[in-house]
Coordinates of C-alpha atoms and ligand atoms in Angstrom, one line a residue:
M1 CA 0.0 0.0 0.0
T2 CA 1.3 3.4 -1.0
F3 CA -0.7 5.5 1.4
N4 CA -1.3 4.9 5.1
K5 CA -4.8 4.4 6.3
D6 CA -5.3 8.0 7.5
F7 CA -4.3 9.6 4.1
L8 CA -6.7 12.5 3.6
W9 CA -8.7 11.7 0.5
G10 CA -11.3 14.3 -0.3
G11 CA -12.3 17.4 -2.3
A12 CA -11.9 21.1 -2.1
I13 CA -14.0 24.2 -2.7
A14 CA -13.9 27.8 -1.7
A15 CA -16.5 29.9 0.2
H16 CA -17.0 32.6 -2.5
Q17 CA -17.4 30.1 -5.3
A18 CA -20.0 27.9 -3.6
E19 CA -21.8 29.5 -0.7
G20 CA -23.7 32.3 -2.3
A21 CA -26.0 34.0 0.4
W22 CA -23.8 37.0 0.0
Q23 CA -25.9 39.2 2.2
E24 CA -27.1 36.6 4.8
G25 CA -26.0 36.1 8.3
G26 CA -24.6 39.6 8.6
K27 CA -22.0 39.0 5.9
G28 CA -20.3 42.0 4.4
I29 CA -19.4 42.6 0.8
S30 CA -16.3 40.7 -0.3
C31 CA -14.0 41.5 -3.2
S32 CA -15.5 38.5 -5.0
D33 CA -18.9 40.1 -4.7
V34 CA -17.9 42.8 -7.1
E35 CA -16.5 40.5 -9.8
T36 CA -18.7 40.0 -12.8
A37 CA -19.1 36.8 -14.9
G38 CA -16.7 36.2 -17.8
N39 CA -17.3 33.8 -20.7
N40 CA -14.9 31.3 -22.4
V41 CA -16.9 31.2 -25.6
T42 CA -17.1 35.0 -26.2
G43 CA -13.7 35.5 -24.5
A44 CA -15.2 38.2 -22.2
P45 CA -13.0 38.5 -19.1
R46 CA -14.3 39.0 -15.5
R47 CA -14.5 42.6 -14.6
L48 CA -14.2 44.3 -11.2
T49 CA -16.8 46.9 -10.6
D50 CA -16.6 49.8 -8.2
G51 CA -19.1 48.4 -5.7
V52 CA -22.1 46.3 -6.5
I53 CA -23.8 47.9 -9.6
E54 CA -27.4 47.0 -10.5
G55 CA -27.8 45.1 -13.7
E56 CA -24.4 43.5 -13.6
D57 CA -24.0 39.7 -13.4
Y58 CA -22.2 38.7 -10.2
P59 CA -22.2 34.8 -10.0
N60 CA -20.6 34.7 -6.6
H61 CA -23.7 36.3 -5.0
V62 CA -25.5 33.0 -5.4
G63 CA -22.6 30.5 -5.9
V64 CA -24.3 27.1 -5.9
D65 CA -26.3 27.9 -2.8
F66 CA -23.9 25.8 -0.6
Y67 CA -24.8 28.1 2.3
H68 CA -28.3 26.6 2.4
R69 CA -27.6 23.1 1.0
Y70 CA -24.3 22.1 2.7
K71 CA -26.0 19.3 4.6
E72 CA -27.1 17.6 1.4
D73 CA -23.7 18.1 -0.2
I74 CA -21.7 16.8 2.8
A75 CA -23.9 13.7 2.9
L76 CA -22.9 13.1 -0.8
F77 CA -19.2 13.6 0.0
A78 CA -19.6 11.1 2.9
E79 CA -21.2 8.7 0.5
M80 CA -18.0 8.8 -1.6
G81 CA -16.0 8.1 1.6
F82 CA -14.3 11.5 2.0
K83 CA -11.8 11.6 4.8
A84 CA -11.3 15.4 4.3
F85 CA -13.1 18.4 2.9
R86 CA -11.2 21.6 2.1
T87 CA -13.1 24.9 2.0
S88 CA -12.4 28.5 3.1
I89 CA -13.9 30.8 5.7
A90 CA -15.4 33.9 4.1
W91 CA -13.6 36.7 5.9
T92 CA -16.7 38.9 5.5
R93 CA -18.9 36.5 7.4
I94 CA -16.6 37.0 10.4
F95 CA -15.5 40.6 9.9
P96 CA -17.9 42.2 7.4
R97 CA -15.7 45.3 6.9
G98 CA -12.4 44.0 8.2
D99 CA -11.8 46.8 10.7
E100 CA -14.4 45.8 13.4
E101 CA -13.3 45.2 17.0
T102 CA -15.4 42.1 17.5
P103 CA -16.4 39.3 15.1
N104 CA -19.9 38.6 13.8
E105 CA -21.3 35.7 15.9
E106 CA -23.7 34.6 13.2
G107 CA -20.9 34.1 10.8
L108 CA -18.8 32.1 13.3
Q109 CA -21.8 30.0 14.1
F110 CA -22.3 29.1 10.4
Y111 CA -18.8 27.5 10.3
D112 CA -19.3 25.8 13.6
D113 CA -22.4 24.1 12.1
L114 CA -20.6 23.3 8.9
F115 CA -17.6 21.7 10.7
D116 CA -19.9 19.7 13.0
E117 CA -21.7 18.4 10.0
C118 CA -18.3 17.2 8.5
H119 CA -17.3 15.5 11.8
K120 CA -20.6 13.7 12.0
Y121 CA -19.3 11.6 9.1
G122 CA -15.7 11.5 10.2
I123 CA -14.7 14.1 7.6
E124 CA -11.8 16.3 8.6
P125 CA -12.3 20.0 7.5
I126 CA -9.2 21.6 6.0
I127 CA -9.5 25.4 6.0
T128 CA -8.1 28.2 3.9
L129 CA -8.3 31.6 5.7
S130 CA -8.2 33.8 2.6
H131 CA -9.2 32.2 -0.6
F132 CA -9.1 35.1 -3.1
E133 CA -11.2 37.2 -0.8
M134 CA -11.1 40.0 1.6
P135 CA -13.7 42.5 2.7
W136 CA -14.4 45.0 0.0
T137 CA -14.2 47.8 2.6
L138 CA -10.6 46.8 3.5
A139 CA -9.7 46.8 -0.2
K140 CA -11.5 50.0 -1.1
E141 CA -11.0 52.2 1.9
Y142 CA -7.6 50.9 3.2
G143 CA -6.0 49.8 -0.1
G144 CA -5.9 46.1 0.8
F145 CA -2.5 44.7 1.4
R146 CA -0.7 47.7 0.0
N147 CA -1.5 49.0 3.5
R148 CA 0.3 47.6 6.5
E149 CA -2.9 47.9 8.5
A150 CA -4.2 44.9 6.6
I151 CA -1.7 42.7 8.3
D152 CA -3.3 43.4 11.7
M153 CA -6.8 42.9 10.3
F154 CA -5.8 39.5 8.8
V155 CA -4.1 38.4 12.0
K156 CA -7.1 39.4 14.0
F157 CA -9.3 37.3 11.7
A158 CA -6.9 34.4 11.8
K159 CA -6.7 34.4 15.6
V160 CA -10.4 34.5 16.0
C161 CA -10.7 31.4 13.7
F162 CA -7.9 29.5 15.4
E163 CA -9.3 30.1 18.9
R164 CA -12.9 29.3 17.9
Y165 CA -12.3 26.2 15.8
Q166 CA -9.0 24.7 17.3
H167 CA -10.8 21.6 18.3
K168 CA -12.6 21.1 15.0
V169 CA -10.0 22.1 12.5
K170 CA -6.4 20.9 12.6
Y171 CA -5.1 21.8 9.1
W172 CA -5.1 25.4 8.0
M173 CA -3.7 27.4 5.1
T174 CA -3.2 31.2 5.1
F175 CA -3.5 32.6 1.5
N176 CA -4.8 30.6 -1.4
E177 CA -2.4 30.5 -4.4
I178 CA -0.5 33.5 -2.9
N179 CA 1.8 33.4 -5.9
N180 CA -0.9 33.9 -8.5
Q181 CA -0.1 37.6 -8.4
A182 CA 3.4 37.0 -9.8
D183 CA 1.7 37.6 -13.2
V184 CA 1.2 41.3 -12.7
S185 CA -2.3 42.0 -14.0
Q186 CA -5.1 43.8 -12.3
H187 CA -7.2 40.7 -12.0
N188 CA -4.5 38.8 -10.1
L189 CA -3.8 41.7 -7.8
I190 CA -7.4 41.8 -6.9
Q191 CA -7.6 38.1 -6.3
E192 CA -4.6 38.1 -4.0
G193 CA -3.7 41.2 -2.2
A194 CA -7.0 42.9 -3.2
V195 CA -4.9 45.8 -4.4
L196 CA -7.1 48.1 -6.4
L197 CA -4.9 49.7 -9.1
K198 CA -5.3 53.4 -9.8
K199 CA -4.3 55.0 -13.1
D200 CA -0.6 55.7 -12.4
D201 CA 0.1 52.9 -10.0
D202 CA 3.3 50.8 -10.4
A203 CA 1.7 47.4 -10.5
E204 CA 4.9 45.5 -10.1
Y205 CA 6.0 47.5 -7.0
L206 CA 2.5 47.1 -5.5
M207 CA 2.6 43.4 -6.1
Y208 CA 5.8 42.9 -4.2
L209 CA 4.8 45.3 -1.5
S210 CA 1.4 43.6 -0.9
A211 CA 2.8 40.1 -1.2
H212 CA 5.4 41.0 1.4
H213 CA 2.7 42.2 3.7
E214 CA 0.7 39.0 3.1
L215 CA 3.8 36.9 3.9
V216 CA 4.4 38.8 7.1
A217 CA 0.7 38.4 8.0
S218 CA 0.9 34.7 7.2
A219 CA 4.0 34.2 9.4
L220 CA 2.3 36.0 12.3
A221 CA -0.7 33.7 11.8
V222 CA 1.5 30.6 11.9
K223 CA 3.1 31.8 15.1
A224 CA -0.3 32.7 16.7
A225 CA -1.7 29.3 15.8
H226 CA 1.1 27.4 17.5
E227 CA 0.7 29.6 20.6
I228 CA -3.0 29.0 20.7
N229 CA -2.7 25.3 20.2
P230 CA 0.5 23.4 19.4
D231 CA -1.5 20.7 17.6
L232 CA -2.6 23.1 14.8
Q233 CA -0.8 22.7 11.5
V234 CA -0.6 25.7 9.3
G235 CA 0.5 25.5 5.7
C236 CA 1.0 27.8 2.8
M237 CA -1.0 27.4 -0.5
I238 CA 0.9 27.7 -3.7
G239 CA -0.5 27.6 -7.2
M240 CA 2.0 25.2 -8.8
N241 CA 2.7 24.6 -12.4
A242 CA 5.9 23.1 -13.7
V243 CA 7.6 25.4 -16.1
Y244 CA 9.7 23.5 -18.7
P245 CA 12.1 25.0 -21.2
A246 CA 10.4 25.0 -24.6
S247 CA 13.7 23.5 -26.1
P248 CA 17.1 22.4 -24.9
N249 CA 18.5 25.7 -26.0
P250 CA 20.3 27.1 -22.9
T251 CA 18.5 30.4 -23.2
D252 CA 15.1 28.6 -23.0
V253 CA 16.4 26.5 -20.1
M254 CA 17.5 29.7 -18.3
N255 CA 14.2 31.4 -19.2
A256 CA 12.3 28.5 -17.6
L257 CA 14.5 28.8 -14.5
G258 CA 13.8 32.5 -14.4
A259 CA 10.0 31.8 -14.5
M260 CA 10.3 29.3 -11.7
H261 CA 12.2 31.8 -9.6
Q262 CA 9.7 34.5 -10.2
K263 CA 6.6 32.4 -9.7
Y264 CA 7.8 30.4 -6.7
W265 CA 9.9 32.7 -4.4
Y266 CA 6.8 33.0 -2.2
V267 CA 7.2 29.4 -1.0
E268 CA 10.8 30.0 -0.2
V269 CA 9.8 32.8 2.2
H270 CA 6.9 30.7 3.7
A271 CA 9.0 27.6 4.2
R272 CA 12.6 28.9 4.8
G273 CA 11.5 32.0 6.7
H274 CA 13.6 34.4 4.6
Y275 CA 13.8 35.8 1.0
P276 CA 15.8 34.1 -1.7
N277 CA 18.8 36.1 -2.9
H278 CA 17.6 36.6 -6.4
I279 CA 14.6 38.5 -5.1
L280 CA 16.7 40.6 -2.7
K281 CA 18.9 41.4 -5.7
K282 CA 15.9 42.5 -7.7
F283 CA 14.7 44.7 -4.8
E284 CA 18.2 46.2 -4.6
R285 CA 18.1 47.0 -8.3
K286 CA 14.7 48.5 -8.1
G287 CA 15.2 50.4 -4.8
Y288 CA 12.4 48.6 -3.0
D289 CA 13.2 48.9 0.7
F290 CA 10.0 47.9 2.5
I291 CA 11.4 44.8 4.4
T292 CA 12.2 45.9 7.9
E293 CA 14.4 44.2 10.5
E294 CA 11.3 43.4 12.5
D295 CA 9.7 41.8 9.4
K296 CA 12.7 39.6 8.9
K297 CA 12.4 38.4 12.5
I298 CA 8.7 37.6 12.1
L299 CA 9.3 35.7 8.8
S300 CA 11.9 33.5 10.5
Q301 CA 9.6 32.7 13.4
G302 CA 6.5 31.9 11.2
K303 CA 7.7 29.1 9.0
V304 CA 4.9 26.9 7.7
D305 CA 4.3 23.3 8.9
Y306 CA 3.5 21.9 5.5
I307 CA 3.2 22.9 1.8
G308 CA -0.3 22.9 0.3
F309 CA -0.5 23.3 -3.4
S310 CA -2.8 23.2 -6.4
Y311 CA -1.8 21.5 -9.6
Y312 CA -3.7 21.7 -12.9
M313 CA -1.2 22.1 -15.8
S314 CA 2.3 22.8 -16.9
F315 CA 3.9 25.5 -19.0
A316 CA 6.7 25.6 -21.6
S317 CA 8.8 28.8 -21.6
K318 CA 10.6 30.2 -24.6
Y319 CA 13.3 33.0 -24.4
Q320 CA 12.2 35.9 -26.6
G321 CA 14.9 38.4 -25.7
R322 CA 12.8 40.7 -23.5
N323 CA 14.4 39.7 -20.3
E324 CA 18.1 39.7 -21.0
K325 CA 20.2 39.1 -17.8
T326 CA 17.2 39.0 -15.4
Y327 CA 15.3 36.2 -17.2
D328 CA 12.2 37.6 -15.5
Y329 CA 9.0 36.0 -16.6
F330 CA 6.5 37.4 -19.1
S331 CA 3.3 35.3 -19.5
E332 CA 3.9 35.8 -23.3
D333 CA 6.9 33.6 -23.0
F334 CA 4.7 30.6 -22.3
V335 CA 4.2 28.7 -25.5
R336 CA 2.1 25.7 -26.4
N337 CA 3.7 22.4 -25.5
T338 CA 3.2 20.2 -28.6
H339 CA 3.6 17.0 -26.5
L340 CA 0.5 17.8 -24.4
K341 CA -3.2 18.1 -25.0
A342 CA -5.2 20.9 -23.5
S343 CA -8.7 21.4 -22.0
D344 CA -11.3 23.5 -23.6
W345 CA -10.0 26.4 -21.6
G346 CA -6.5 25.8 -22.9
W347 CA -5.0 24.3 -19.8
Q348 CA -2.4 21.8 -20.8
I349 CA -2.9 18.3 -19.3
D350 CA 0.3 16.9 -17.8
P351 CA 0.1 14.2 -15.1
L352 CA 3.8 13.6 -15.0
G353 CA 4.2 17.3 -14.3
L354 CA 2.5 16.7 -10.9
R355 CA 5.3 14.2 -10.0
W356 CA 7.9 16.7 -11.2
C357 CA 6.3 19.4 -8.9
L358 CA 6.1 17.0 -5.9
N359 CA 9.9 16.4 -6.4
W360 CA 10.7 20.1 -6.9
F361 CA 9.1 20.9 -3.5
H362 CA 10.6 17.9 -1.7
D363 CA 14.1 18.5 -3.0
R364 CA 14.1 22.0 -1.6
F365 CA 12.1 21.9 1.6
E366 CA 11.7 18.3 2.8
L367 CA 8.3 19.3 4.3
P368 CA 5.1 17.2 4.3
M369 CA 2.9 18.2 1.4
M370 CA -0.8 18.2 0.6
I371 CA -2.2 18.4 -2.9
V372 CA -5.1 20.6 -2.1
E373 CA -6.4 21.1 -5.6
N374 CA -6.3 19.1 -8.8
G375 CA -9.1 18.6 -11.3
F376 CA -10.5 19.0 -14.7
G377 CA -12.8 21.8 -15.8
A378 CA -15.0 20.7 -18.7
Y379 CA -18.4 21.2 -20.4
D380 CA -20.6 18.3 -19.2
K381 CA -23.6 17.0 -21.1
V382 CA -26.7 15.7 -19.4
E383 CA -28.1 12.8 -21.6
A384 CA -31.8 12.4 -22.2
D385 CA -31.9 9.7 -19.5
G386 CA -30.3 12.1 -17.0
T387 CA -26.9 10.4 -16.9
I388 CA -23.6 12.3 -17.3
D389 CA -20.7 10.4 -18.8
D390 CA -17.6 12.4 -17.7
Q391 CA -15.0 9.8 -18.7
Y392 CA -12.5 12.6 -19.5
R393 CA -12.6 13.6 -15.8
I394 CA -12.0 10.1 -14.7
D395 CA -9.1 9.8 -17.1
Y396 CA -7.6 13.1 -15.9
L397 CA -7.8 12.3 -12.2
A398 CA -6.7 8.7 -12.6
A399 CA -3.5 9.7 -14.4
H400 CA -2.7 12.4 -11.8
I401 CA -3.4 10.1 -8.9
E402 CA -1.1 7.5 -10.5
A403 CA 1.7 10.1 -10.9
M404 CA 1.2 11.1 -7.2
R405 CA 1.4 7.5 -6.2
D406 CA 4.7 7.1 -8.1
A407 CA 6.1 10.2 -6.4
V408 CA 5.5 8.4 -3.1
D409 CA 6.6 4.9 -4.2
Y410 CA 9.7 5.8 -6.2
D411 CA 10.7 9.3 -5.0
G412 CA 9.7 9.1 -1.4
V413 CA 7.9 12.4 -1.1
E414 CA 5.9 12.9 2.1
L415 CA 2.2 13.4 1.3
L416 CA -0.6 14.0 3.8
G417 CA -3.6 14.1 1.5
Y418 CA -5.2 14.8 -1.8
T419 CA -8.3 17.0 -2.1
M420 CA -9.4 17.2 -5.7
W421 CA -11.0 20.3 -7.1
S422 CA -14.0 20.4 -6.9
P423 CA -16.2 17.5 -5.8
I424 CA -19.3 19.5 -6.7
D425 CA -19.8 22.0 -9.6
I426 CA -19.2 25.6 -8.5
V427 CA -18.5 29.0 -10.0
S428 CA -15.1 29.1 -11.9
A429 CA -12.6 31.5 -10.3
S430 CA -10.9 32.7 -13.5
T431 CA -13.9 33.1 -15.7
G432 CA -16.9 33.3 -13.3
E433 CA -18.7 30.7 -15.3
Y434 CA -21.0 27.9 -14.1
D435 CA -20.4 26.0 -17.3
K436 CA -16.7 25.2 -16.5
R437 CA -17.5 22.1 -14.3
Y438 CA -15.2 20.1 -12.1
G439 CA -17.6 18.0 -10.0
F440 CA -18.5 14.4 -9.3
I441 CA -21.8 16.0 -8.4
Y442 CA -23.6 18.0 -11.1
V443 CA -25.4 21.2 -10.2
N444 CA -28.3 22.0 -12.3
Y445 CA -27.5 25.7 -13.0
N446 CA -25.7 27.3 -16.0
N447 CA -24.2 30.5 -17.4
N448 CA -27.6 31.8 -18.4
H449 CA -28.9 31.5 -14.9
E450 CA -31.2 28.6 -15.8
G451 CA -31.8 25.7 -13.4
D452 CA -32.9 24.9 -9.9
F453 CA -29.6 24.1 -8.2
S454 CA -30.6 20.5 -7.8
R455 CA -27.7 18.0 -7.4
C456 CA -27.1 14.7 -9.3
K457 CA -24.2 12.2 -9.5
K458 CA -22.0 12.0 -12.6
K459 CA -20.3 8.8 -13.7
S460 CA -17.1 9.8 -11.9
F461 CA -19.0 9.7 -8.5
D462 CA -18.8 6.0 -8.1
W463 CA -15.3 5.9 -9.6
Y464 CA -13.9 8.2 -6.9
K465 CA -15.8 6.3 -4.2
K466 CA -13.9 3.2 -5.3
V467 CA -10.5 5.0 -5.4
I468 CA -11.0 6.1 -1.8
A469 CA -12.3 2.6 -0.7
T470 CA -9.1 1.0 -2.1
N471 CA -6.9 3.7 -0.7
G472 CA -5.9 4.7 -4.2
E473 CA -4.9 1.2 -5.3
D474 CA -7.7 0.7 -7.9
L475 CA -7.9 3.5 -10.4
S476 CA -9.7 1.4 -13.1
E477 CA -13.3 2.1 -14.1
Ligands
P53_501 P1 -11.0 27.9 -12.4 C1 -5.5 30.1 -12.4 C2 -4.8 29.1 -12.7 C3 -4.8 27.9 -12.0 C4 -5.6 27.8 -10.9 O1 -9.7 27.4 -11.6 C5 -6.4 28.9 -10.5 C6 -6.3 30.1 -11.2 C7 -7.0 31.3 -10.8 O2 -8.3 31.3 -11.3 O3 -7.2 28.9 -9.4 C8 -7.4 27.8 -8.6 O4 -12.1 27.9 -11.5 C9 -8.2 28.3 -7.4 C10 -9.6 27.9 -7.4 C11 -10.1 27.7 -8.8 C12 -9.4 26.6 -9.4 O5 -8.0 26.8 -9.4 O6 -10.6 29.2 -12.9 O7 -7.6 28.1 -6.2 O8 -10.3 28.9 -6.7 O9 -11.5 27.6 -8.9 C13 -9.8 26.2 -10.8 O10 -11.2 26.8 -13.5

């Protein structure tokens, strides 16, 4: 047997993509509540509006109504044999604006009930504190993580959660895919540090500044968790994609290394407690001097207990001459990898890349790891008899689980669990669509806002049930 019997098999979602009920239970407006729906077919991107504007389409306001239906959904997860369920706590249910002195009891109670429901079936909740969200007030009035005050607000939120749920939740993560912002675009700054860009802002500077504040906040949270209860395990959460050189040409090899440096220095800080030299050199060149002596001390005292990461795809990087000497990464450098097929959203399918990533982390940090997201977004078709044959999803997951098994069997990486994304259809983060589906459980609702949110099982439901029942040994249909 590759995995021991307490391996955390399960699934992962996030509050803002599933819960809906955006104004219930005293919840404040979150950044994700002002993000419109995009569309893969028309190519329309998600937009951020200045507050909630009437007539705009905000899918996260309703999600898939998990707030009201979680009991039914968790019962279905239990039927598949889940040992773990990863979700996030909506910051705005606990601190609606972010700057309040005391938390909102109704919000706290909601998560107490949710975690109790999980434990009823022996399912371990795994919790992300900030999954692409923060209170809109904190972003709009304070400038989000460009402002140091956001550190204290996050730590206050984290401490309230650790204290309240310490006997119900053991595994925590601070910021979801904290490194997504490496690609400096407005959308990513909003998702991560919730930095709202003004006309003449220097996006790159603000990215590094706000990421630094998030890393300090994360380290303070790790330290606080251990003081509150030494049993708590706090990890980081990295959006991981292998970056391969597009060819054996040394400039392409160096370009891929440069991209890895720039996309993954965040995990160095989380896991080693200090910045890697290539980033310090960059800050020196650019004259960024926001790291204080006190910050350095905090980072060294708040190293994460484990590495959580998501894995969906890999990239191939081609040197195009724009980044001579620095080999800094430009998303335009990423070219199609002709050895791989891609999803309808252009995400390249690469199971072996998952094994590569597990090794990359293990070689550097020798920390336990958790694959907290891995899944296949696709258009699903409901047949006339109501069945849904999502064989492509089974194929994707089986190949990735096999690669992860090999990483344990042959490479000896230490793995705590696997929570696939997402056991039930939810709103897509990047495009805001309902039609990009990941679930074993189908949700009857689509991009045109048609449907009644009823749930039904896809073909993959029974397949995953068997995978868990055999502890990952039997991946066949
Ligand atoms: P969607 C970009 C690239 C890879 C993963 O993504 C990403 C993103 C950001 O959107 O996000 C993670 O829904 C994220 C989840 C998200 C999931 O991947 O865009 O942590 O919130 O839903 C899948 O297909």
